[in-house]
Amino acid sequence: MSTPVIPGAESVSVAEGSQGGVLLLHGYMGTVQTVRDWAMAFAQADFAVEAPLLPGHGTSVEEQLKTSWSDYARCAEDCYKKLAERHKHVFVGGLCTGGMLAAWLGLHYPEIAGLIFVNGFMKPPKHWNFSFMDELLATNRRYFGWFRGKAVEDPDAPALITYEHAAIEPIMSMKPPQREMWPRLHEIQSPVLIFSSLLDKVVPLTDTQEWAARVSGPVEHVLLERSNHVATLDYDKNIIETRSVEFAQAVARSEYQPVMS
């Protein structure tokens, strides 16, 4: 019997939308809580939206241990196909590891209309110490205490729904796709909208600039001056929601002109 979903972590699915489809993906150890308002901003602008709860998330860390990158990628792919069956224009966005999933989809489905990243990464953050995790696995450890530093600056933001400990093997499963994707980023030719938080210690701005320079399509980079890593729940969330919707609407109408930064 599976563990019930934690209230607030549930998936979002809005079937109707005349403007196109949008898939939004949360990060590792996160839940749909972190992209829910973002998703609803698209829904209110008449986009169909899917924001799935990734396997092993929002339930229990024991269930997370049973999952891997392939499960997350399959979940994202299924949701993308669901949208692509009904909509000519489908956009994919992601927060943190959700950004890596979005890029993975962009490489496998070049017809995606546009990609949106919020503090997304293509290489592991520095606090993902793979050597340390290898040592833990060698001693039969399955979990480690998760990063508990500040992720949101706004004191009025809700407490993040996450686990106290992270399963090691699912993180390790992300190494092969990262190695595969990095030299292929130039294959991404669709328009890309990137949001980077200047206060983010998880994904430094220099890391984002490095992978963004590899993308072939037009790139618009928006700097968020007041927000931390989970910017979709932070002071600049309205900027993310407004600019993302405007981006998707302009691309769908073939009127997009990137603001070069």
PDB file of C-alpha atoms in Angstrom:
ATOM      1  CA  MET A   1       0.000   0.000   0.000  1.00  0.00           C
ATOM      2  CA  SER A   2       1.418   3.381  -0.995  1.00  0.00           C
ATOM      3  CA  THR A   3       1.752   6.254   1.446  1.00  0.00           C
ATOM      4  CA  PRO A   4      -0.912   8.987   1.101  1.00  0.00           C
ATOM      5  CA  VAL A   5       0.153  12.217  -0.574  1.00  0.00           C
ATOM      6  CA  ILE A   6       0.965  14.996   1.878  1.00  0.00           C
ATOM      7  CA  PRO A   7      -1.738  17.714   1.725  1.00  0.00           C
ATOM      8  CA  GLY A   8      -0.509  20.556  -0.474  1.00  0.00           C
ATOM      9  CA  ALA A   9       1.792  18.323  -2.545  1.00  0.00           C
ATOM     10  CA  GLU A  10      -0.859  17.076  -4.970  1.00  0.00           C
ATOM     11  CA  SER A  11      -0.527  17.218  -8.752  1.00  0.00           C
ATOM     12  CA  VAL A  12      -2.223  19.917 -10.836  1.00  0.00           C
ATOM     13  CA  SER A  13      -4.108  19.026 -14.011  1.00  0.00           C
ATOM     14  CA  VAL A  14      -6.120  21.599 -15.950  1.00  0.00           C
ATOM     15  CA  ALA A  15      -7.451  19.984 -19.104  1.00  0.00           C
ATOM     16  CA  GLU A  16      -8.991  22.978 -20.862  1.00  0.00           C
ATOM     17  CA  GLY A  17      -7.013  25.794 -22.444  1.00  0.00           C
ATOM     18  CA  SER A  18      -7.207  27.502 -25.821  1.00  0.00           C
ATOM     19  CA  GLN A  19      -3.734  29.099 -25.686  1.00  0.00           C
ATOM     20  CA  GLY A  20      -1.706  25.868 -25.617  1.00  0.00           C
ATOM     21  CA  GLY A  21      -0.321  23.431 -23.068  1.00  0.00           C
ATOM     22  CA  VAL A  22       2.176  23.908 -20.248  1.00  0.00           C
ATOM     23  CA  LEU A  23       4.059  21.269 -18.280  1.00  0.00           C
ATOM     24  CA  LEU A  24       5.710  22.426 -15.043  1.00  0.00           C
ATOM     25  CA  LEU A  25       8.108  20.204 -13.087  1.00  0.00           C
ATOM     26  CA  HIS A  26       9.191  20.530  -9.474  1.00  0.00           C
ATOM     27  CA  GLY A  27      12.630  19.657  -8.176  1.00  0.00           C
ATOM     28  CA  TYR A  28      14.136  16.711  -6.336  1.00  0.00           C
ATOM     29  CA  MET A  29      12.920  16.593  -2.714  1.00  0.00           C
ATOM     30  CA  GLY A  30      10.284  19.193  -3.603  1.00  0.00           C
ATOM     31  CA  THR A  31       6.618  18.830  -4.512  1.00  0.00           C
ATOM     32  CA  VAL A  32       3.996  20.500  -6.680  1.00  0.00           C
ATOM     33  CA  GLN A  33       3.608  23.017  -3.847  1.00  0.00           C
ATOM     34  CA  THR A  34       6.591  24.872  -5.322  1.00  0.00           C
ATOM     35  CA  VAL A  35       5.053  25.263  -8.802  1.00  0.00           C
ATOM     36  CA  ARG A  36       1.322  25.378  -7.981  1.00  0.00           C
ATOM     37  CA  ASP A  37       0.893  29.176  -8.151  1.00  0.00           C
ATOM     38  CA  TRP A  38       3.002  29.247 -11.314  1.00  0.00           C
ATOM     39  CA  ALA A  39       0.744  26.578 -12.818  1.00  0.00           C
ATOM     40  CA  MET A  40      -2.424  28.428 -11.861  1.00  0.00           C
ATOM     41  CA  ALA A  41      -1.123  31.635 -13.446  1.00  0.00           C
ATOM     42  CA  PHE A  42      -0.963  29.741 -16.750  1.00  0.00           C
ATOM     43  CA  ALA A  43      -4.394  28.216 -16.177  1.00  0.00           C
ATOM     44  CA  GLN A  44      -5.885  31.651 -15.552  1.00  0.00           C
ATOM     45  CA  ALA A  45      -4.368  32.776 -18.860  1.00  0.00           C
ATOM     46  CA  ASP A  46      -6.275  29.949 -20.605  1.00  0.00           C
ATOM     47  CA  PHE A  47      -3.486  27.393 -20.942  1.00  0.00           C
ATOM     48  CA  ALA A  48      -3.993  23.716 -20.237  1.00  0.00           C
ATOM     49  CA  VAL A  49      -1.566  22.758 -17.471  1.00  0.00           C
ATOM     50  CA  GLU A  50       0.036  19.616 -16.079  1.00  0.00           C
ATOM     51  CA  ALA A  51       2.180  19.782 -12.947  1.00  0.00           C
ATOM     52  CA  PRO A  52       2.738  16.187 -11.813  1.00  0.00           C
ATOM     53  CA  LEU A  53       3.973  15.026  -8.441  1.00  0.00           C
ATOM     54  CA  LEU A  54       7.119  13.121  -9.365  1.00  0.00           C
ATOM     55  CA  PRO A  55       7.322   9.483  -8.213  1.00  0.00           C
ATOM     56  CA  GLY A  56       8.498   9.062  -4.627  1.00  0.00           C
ATOM     57  CA  HIS A  57       7.867  12.689  -3.731  1.00  0.00           C
ATOM     58  CA  GLY A  58       5.291  14.141  -1.375  1.00  0.00           C
ATOM     59  CA  THR A  59       4.691  10.818   0.371  1.00  0.00           C
ATOM     60  CA  SER A  60       7.607   9.260   2.276  1.00  0.00           C
ATOM     61  CA  VAL A  61      11.354   9.024   1.885  1.00  0.00           C
ATOM     62  CA  GLU A  62      11.010   5.225   1.912  1.00  0.00           C
ATOM     63  CA  GLU A  63       8.975   5.471  -1.280  1.00  0.00           C
ATOM     64  CA  GLN A  64      11.516   7.883  -2.735  1.00  0.00           C
ATOM     65  CA  LEU A  65      14.219   5.252  -2.257  1.00  0.00           C
ATOM     66  CA  LYS A  66      12.403   3.004  -4.751  1.00  0.00           C
ATOM     67  CA  THR A  67      12.598   5.601  -7.527  1.00  0.00           C
ATOM     68  CA  SER A  68      15.225   6.801  -9.983  1.00  0.00           C
ATOM     69  CA  TRP A  69      15.795   9.312 -12.775  1.00  0.00           C
ATOM     70  CA  SER A  70      14.066   7.004 -15.262  1.00  0.00           C
ATOM     71  CA  ASP A  71      10.857   7.204 -13.196  1.00  0.00           C
ATOM     72  CA  TYR A  72      10.966  11.011 -13.114  1.00  0.00           C
ATOM     73  CA  ALA A  73      11.722  11.219 -16.833  1.00  0.00           C
ATOM     74  CA  ARG A  74       8.904   8.781 -17.676  1.00  0.00           C
ATOM     75  CA  CYS A  75       6.434  10.786 -15.587  1.00  0.00           C
ATOM     76  CA  ALA A  76       7.451  14.028 -17.297  1.00  0.00           C
ATOM     77  CA  GLU A  77       7.330  12.423 -20.737  1.00  0.00           C
ATOM     78  CA  ASP A  78       3.864  10.966 -20.177  1.00  0.00           C
ATOM     79  CA  CYS A  79       2.531  14.370 -19.141  1.00  0.00           C
ATOM     80  CA  TYR A  80       4.161  16.042 -22.127  1.00  0.00           C
ATOM     81  CA  LYS A  81       2.608  13.534 -24.531  1.00  0.00           C
ATOM     82  CA  LYS A  82      -0.776  14.076 -22.904  1.00  0.00           C
ATOM     83  CA  LEU A  83      -0.532  17.790 -23.663  1.00  0.00           C
ATOM     84  CA  ALA A  84       1.019  17.353 -27.120  1.00  0.00           C
ATOM     85  CA  GLU A  85      -1.902  15.186 -28.236  1.00  0.00           C
ATOM     86  CA  ARG A  86      -4.270  18.139 -27.756  1.00  0.00           C
ATOM     87  CA  HIS A  87      -2.171  21.264 -28.305  1.00  0.00           C
ATOM     88  CA  LYS A  88      -0.002  22.581 -31.115  1.00  0.00           C
ATOM     89  CA  HIS A  89       2.102  24.655 -28.738  1.00  0.00           C
ATOM     90  CA  VAL A  90       3.423  22.993 -25.588  1.00  0.00           C
ATOM     91  CA  PHE A  91       5.807  24.699 -23.175  1.00  0.00           C
ATOM     92  CA  VAL A  92       7.858  22.953 -20.512  1.00  0.00           C
ATOM     93  CA  GLY A  93       9.206  24.608 -17.379  1.00  0.00           C
ATOM     94  CA  GLY A  94      11.049  23.398 -14.330  1.00  0.00           C
ATOM     95  CA  LEU A  95      12.405  24.465 -10.977  1.00  0.00           C
ATOM     96  CA  CYS A  96      15.822  23.177  -9.868  1.00  0.00           C
ATOM     97  CA  THR A  97      16.011  19.484 -10.921  1.00  0.00           C
ATOM     98  CA  GLY A  98      12.751  20.060 -12.741  1.00  0.00           C
ATOM     99  CA  GLY A  99      14.816  22.246 -15.071  1.00  0.00           C
ATOM    100  CA  MET A 100      17.053  19.306 -15.876  1.00  0.00           C
ATOM    101  CA  LEU A 101      13.941  17.282 -16.696  1.00  0.00           C
ATOM    102  CA  ALA A 102      12.677  20.122 -18.893  1.00  0.00           C
ATOM    103  CA  ALA A 103      15.979  20.173 -20.797  1.00  0.00           C
ATOM    104  CA  TRP A 104      15.863  16.386 -21.154  1.00  0.00           C
ATOM    105  CA  LEU A 105      12.438  16.708 -22.762  1.00  0.00           C
ATOM    106  CA  GLY A 106      13.703  19.547 -24.946  1.00  0.00           C
ATOM    107  CA  LEU A 107      16.455  17.289 -26.287  1.00  0.00           C
ATOM    108  CA  HIS A 108      14.081  14.395 -26.971  1.00  0.00           C
ATOM    109  CA  TYR A 109      11.202  16.498 -28.317  1.00  0.00           C
ATOM    110  CA  PRO A 110      12.647  19.419 -30.308  1.00  0.00           C
ATOM    111  CA  GLU A 111       9.138  20.454 -31.327  1.00  0.00           C
ATOM    112  CA  ILE A 112       8.539  21.816 -27.812  1.00  0.00           C
ATOM    113  CA  ALA A 113       7.535  25.449 -28.302  1.00  0.00           C
ATOM    114  CA  GLY A 114       9.612  26.891 -25.463  1.00  0.00           C
ATOM    115  CA  LEU A 115      11.475  26.014 -22.274  1.00  0.00           C
ATOM    116  CA  ILE A 116      11.372  27.894 -18.971  1.00  0.00           C
ATOM    117  CA  PHE A 117      13.883  27.436 -16.168  1.00  0.00           C
ATOM    118  CA  VAL A 118      13.781  28.742 -12.591  1.00  0.00           C
ATOM    119  CA  ASN A 119      17.140  28.186 -10.924  1.00  0.00           C
ATOM    120  CA  GLY A 120      17.547  25.075 -13.017  1.00  0.00           C
ATOM    121  CA  PHE A 121      20.799  23.209 -13.323  1.00  0.00           C
ATOM    122  CA  MET A 122      22.462  20.814 -15.762  1.00  0.00           C
ATOM    123  CA  LYS A 123      25.284  19.855 -13.413  1.00  0.00           C
ATOM    124  CA  PRO A 124      24.777  18.793  -9.792  1.00  0.00           C
ATOM    125  CA  PRO A 125      24.791  21.525  -7.143  1.00  0.00           C
ATOM    126  CA  LYS A 126      27.885  21.622  -4.952  1.00  0.00           C
ATOM    127  CA  HIS A 127      26.031  20.245  -1.946  1.00  0.00           C
ATOM    128  CA  TRP A 128      25.381  17.065  -3.936  1.00  0.00           C
ATOM    129  CA  ASN A 129      28.734  15.564  -2.968  1.00  0.00           C
ATOM    130  CA  PHE A 130      28.811  12.369  -5.004  1.00  0.00           C
ATOM    131  CA  SER A 131      32.058  11.121  -3.414  1.00  0.00           C
ATOM    132  CA  PHE A 132      30.475  11.492   0.010  1.00  0.00           C
ATOM    133  CA  MET A 133      27.393   9.618  -1.165  1.00  0.00           C
ATOM    134  CA  ASP A 134      29.545   6.843  -2.635  1.00  0.00           C
ATOM    135  CA  GLU A 135      31.152   6.441   0.781  1.00  0.00           C
ATOM    136  CA  LEU A 136      27.754   6.283   2.450  1.00  0.00           C
ATOM    137  CA  LEU A 137      26.535   3.623   0.028  1.00  0.00           C
ATOM    138  CA  ALA A 138      29.698   1.598   0.681  1.00  0.00           C
ATOM    139  CA  THR A 139      28.687   1.436   4.351  1.00  0.00           C
ATOM    140  CA  ASN A 140      25.102   0.434   3.478  1.00  0.00           C
ATOM    141  CA  ARG A 141      23.688   3.876   4.269  1.00  0.00           C
ATOM    142  CA  ARG A 142      20.590   4.652   2.225  1.00  0.00           C
ATOM    143  CA  TYR A 143      19.802   8.200   3.378  1.00  0.00           C
ATOM    144  CA  PHE A 144      21.514  11.391   4.478  1.00  0.00           C
ATOM    145  CA  GLY A 145      20.277  14.555   6.134  1.00  0.00           C
ATOM    146  CA  TRP A 146      18.913  16.892   3.487  1.00  0.00           C
ATOM    147  CA  PHE A 147      20.105  20.457   2.959  1.00  0.00           C
ATOM    148  CA  ARG A 148      18.164  22.620   5.418  1.00  0.00           C
ATOM    149  CA  GLY A 149      19.518  26.071   4.585  1.00  0.00           C
ATOM    150  CA  LYS A 150      17.327  29.003   3.647  1.00  0.00           C
ATOM    151  CA  ALA A 151      15.532  28.440   0.346  1.00  0.00           C
ATOM    152  CA  VAL A 152      12.978  31.284   0.511  1.00  0.00           C
ATOM    153  CA  GLU A 153      13.522  34.865   1.697  1.00  0.00           C
ATOM    154  CA  ASP A 154       9.879  35.843   2.184  1.00  0.00           C
ATOM    155  CA  PRO A 155       8.890  35.143   5.823  1.00  0.00           C
ATOM    156  CA  ASP A 156       5.242  34.905   4.779  1.00  0.00           C
ATOM    157  CA  ALA A 157       5.878  32.063   2.331  1.00  0.00           C
ATOM    158  CA  PRO A 158       4.548  28.640   3.360  1.00  0.00           C
ATOM    159  CA  ALA A 159       6.873  26.085   4.914  1.00  0.00           C
ATOM    160  CA  LEU A 160       8.304  23.833   2.219  1.00  0.00           C
ATOM    161  CA  ILE A 161       6.899  20.335   1.980  1.00  0.00           C
ATOM    162  CA  THR A 162       9.946  18.078   1.915  1.00  0.00           C
ATOM    163  CA  TYR A 163      11.626  15.205   3.715  1.00  0.00           C
ATOM    164  CA  GLU A 164      14.146  15.504   6.519  1.00  0.00           C
ATOM    165  CA  HIS A 165      16.362  12.935   4.813  1.00  0.00           C
ATOM    166  CA  ALA A 166      17.126  12.247   1.157  1.00  0.00           C
ATOM    167  CA  ALA A 167      17.473   8.850  -0.476  1.00  0.00           C
ATOM    168  CA  ILE A 168      20.958   8.477  -1.947  1.00  0.00           C
ATOM    169  CA  GLU A 169      20.454   6.057  -4.830  1.00  0.00           C
ATOM    170  CA  PRO A 170      17.896   8.227  -6.678  1.00  0.00           C
ATOM    171  CA  ILE A 171      20.376  11.124  -6.653  1.00  0.00           C
ATOM    172  CA  MET A 172      23.134   8.883  -7.965  1.00  0.00           C
ATOM    173  CA  SER A 173      20.842   7.798 -10.800  1.00  0.00           C
ATOM    174  CA  MET A 174      21.003  11.353 -12.157  1.00  0.00           C
ATOM    175  CA  LYS A 175      24.718  11.190 -12.954  1.00  0.00           C
ATOM    176  CA  PRO A 176      24.444   9.321 -16.297  1.00  0.00           C
ATOM    177  CA  PRO A 177      21.760  11.598 -17.812  1.00  0.00           C
ATOM    178  CA  GLN A 178      23.719  14.665 -16.723  1.00  0.00           C
ATOM    179  CA  ARG A 179      26.826  13.372 -18.479  1.00  0.00           C
ATOM    180  CA  GLU A 180      24.755  12.596 -21.563  1.00  0.00           C
ATOM    181  CA  MET A 181      22.937  15.936 -21.698  1.00  0.00           C
ATOM    182  CA  TRP A 182      25.799  18.379 -21.100  1.00  0.00           C
ATOM    183  CA  PRO A 183      27.515  17.970 -24.510  1.00  0.00           C
ATOM    184  CA  ARG A 184      24.121  18.014 -26.268  1.00  0.00           C
ATOM    185  CA  LEU A 185      22.738  21.306 -24.947  1.00  0.00           C
ATOM    186  CA  HIS A 186      23.545  22.972 -28.263  1.00  0.00           C
ATOM    187  CA  GLU A 187      20.772  20.857 -29.784  1.00  0.00           C
ATOM    188  CA  ILE A 188      18.161  22.913 -27.924  1.00  0.00           C
ATOM    189  CA  GLN A 189      16.937  25.420 -30.504  1.00  0.00           C
ATOM    190  CA  SER A 190      13.558  26.428 -29.071  1.00  0.00           C
ATOM    191  CA  PRO A 191      13.238  29.765 -27.237  1.00  0.00           C
ATOM    192  CA  VAL A 192      14.465  29.594 -23.646  1.00  0.00           C
ATOM    193  CA  LEU A 193      13.417  31.788 -20.730  1.00  0.00           C
ATOM    194  CA  ILE A 194      15.657  31.581 -17.655  1.00  0.00           C
ATOM    195  CA  PHE A 195      15.062  32.995 -14.176  1.00  0.00           C
ATOM    196  CA  SER A 196      18.022  33.171 -11.793  1.00  0.00           C
ATOM    197  CA  SER A 197      17.894  34.230  -8.149  1.00  0.00           C
ATOM    198  CA  LEU A 198      20.847  36.359  -7.139  1.00  0.00           C
ATOM    199  CA  LEU A 199      20.529  35.098  -3.546  1.00  0.00           C
ATOM    200  CA  ASP A 200      20.538  31.433  -4.568  1.00  0.00           C
ATOM    201  CA  LYS A 201      23.396  29.441  -2.995  1.00  0.00           C
ATOM    202  CA  VAL A 202      22.231  26.136  -4.520  1.00  0.00           C
ATOM    203  CA  VAL A 203      22.570  27.083  -8.203  1.00  0.00           C
ATOM    204  CA  PRO A 204      25.029  29.992  -8.564  1.00  0.00           C
ATOM    205  CA  LEU A 205      24.475  32.456 -11.394  1.00  0.00           C
ATOM    206  CA  THR A 206      27.798  31.475 -12.996  1.00  0.00           C
ATOM    207  CA  ASP A 207      26.619  27.864 -13.320  1.00  0.00           C
ATOM    208  CA  THR A 208      23.463  28.974 -15.111  1.00  0.00           C
ATOM    209  CA  GLN A 209      25.392  31.285 -17.410  1.00  0.00           C
ATOM    210  CA  GLU A 210      27.707  28.420 -18.329  1.00  0.00           C
ATOM    211  CA  TRP A 211      24.993  26.053 -19.511  1.00  0.00           C
ATOM    212  CA  ALA A 212      22.842  28.803 -21.034  1.00  0.00           C
ATOM    213  CA  ALA A 213      25.747  29.746 -23.314  1.00  0.00           C
ATOM    214  CA  ARG A 214      25.619  26.259 -24.819  1.00  0.00           C
ATOM    215  CA  VAL A 215      21.985  26.514 -25.959  1.00  0.00           C
ATOM    216  CA  SER A 216      21.474  27.326 -29.657  1.00  0.00           C
ATOM    217  CA  GLY A 217      18.013  28.869 -29.435  1.00  0.00           C
ATOM    218  CA  PRO A 218      17.262  32.438 -28.321  1.00  0.00           C
ATOM    219  CA  VAL A 219      17.841  32.840 -24.574  1.00  0.00           C
ATOM    220  CA  GLU A 220      16.261  35.457 -22.340  1.00  0.00           C
ATOM    221  CA  HIS A 221      17.759  35.636 -18.845  1.00  0.00           C
ATOM    222  CA  VAL A 222      15.837  37.362 -16.042  1.00  0.00           C
ATOM    223  CA  LEU A 223      17.650  38.118 -12.786  1.00  0.00           C
ATOM    224  CA  LEU A 224      15.584  37.949  -9.599  1.00  0.00           C
ATOM    225  CA  GLU A 225      17.098  40.305  -7.055  1.00  0.00           C
ATOM    226  CA  ARG A 226      15.023  39.505  -3.963  1.00  0.00           C
ATOM    227  CA  SER A 227      14.511  35.761  -4.088  1.00  0.00           C
ATOM    228  CA  ASN A 228      16.317  32.617  -3.004  1.00  0.00           C
ATOM    229  CA  HIS A 229      16.369  29.166  -4.606  1.00  0.00           C
ATOM    230  CA  VAL A 230      12.631  28.408  -4.495  1.00  0.00           C
ATOM    231  CA  ALA A 231      11.815  31.671  -6.224  1.00  0.00           C
ATOM    232  CA  THR A 232       8.371  30.468  -7.275  1.00  0.00           C
ATOM    233  CA  LEU A 233       7.292  30.936  -3.632  1.00  0.00           C
ATOM    234  CA  ASP A 234       9.413  33.988  -2.916  1.00  0.00           C
ATOM    235  CA  TYR A 235       9.273  37.764  -3.318  1.00  0.00           C
ATOM    236  CA  ASP A 236       9.737  37.611  -7.105  1.00  0.00           C
ATOM    237  CA  LYS A 237       7.099  34.960  -7.814  1.00  0.00           C
ATOM    238  CA  ASN A 238       4.869  37.478  -9.609  1.00  0.00           C
ATOM    239  CA  ILE A 239       7.710  38.318 -11.981  1.00  0.00           C
ATOM    240  CA  ILE A 240       8.113  34.629 -12.813  1.00  0.00           C
ATOM    241  CA  GLU A 241       4.396  34.131 -13.360  1.00  0.00           C
ATOM    242  CA  THR A 242       3.870  37.262 -15.460  1.00  0.00           C
ATOM    243  CA  ARG A 243       6.965  36.920 -17.633  1.00  0.00           C
ATOM    244  CA  SER A 244       6.391  33.187 -18.168  1.00  0.00           C
ATOM    245  CA  VAL A 245       2.817  33.705 -19.384  1.00  0.00           C
ATOM    246  CA  GLU A 246       3.866  36.598 -21.628  1.00  0.00           C
ATOM    247  CA  PHE A 247       6.672  34.464 -23.057  1.00  0.00           C
ATOM    248  CA  ALA A 248       4.362  31.566 -23.873  1.00  0.00           C
ATOM    249  CA  GLN A 249       1.693  33.817 -25.375  1.00  0.00           C
ATOM    250  CA  ALA A 250       4.205  35.611 -27.601  1.00  0.00           C
ATOM    251  CA  VAL A 251       5.843  32.397 -28.824  1.00  0.00           C
ATOM    252  CA  ALA A 252       2.454  30.827 -29.571  1.00  0.00           C
ATOM    253  CA  ARG A 253       1.506  33.903 -31.643  1.00  0.00           C
ATOM    254  CA  SER A 254       4.897  33.900 -33.399  1.00  0.00           C
ATOM    255  CA  GLU A 255       5.509  37.355 -31.937  1.00  0.00           C
ATOM    256  CA  TYR A 256       8.309  36.532 -29.505  1.00  0.00           C
ATOM    257  CA  GLN A 257      11.234  38.916 -29.430  1.00  0.00           C
ATOM    258  CA  PRO A 258      13.701  37.897 -26.686  1.00  0.00           C
ATOM    259  CA  VAL A 259      15.046  40.608 -24.425  1.00  0.00           C
ATOM    260  CA  MET A 260      18.758  39.939 -24.680  1.00  0.00           C
ATOM    261  CA  SER A 261      20.676  40.300 -21.423  1.00  0.00           C
TER     262      SER A 261
END
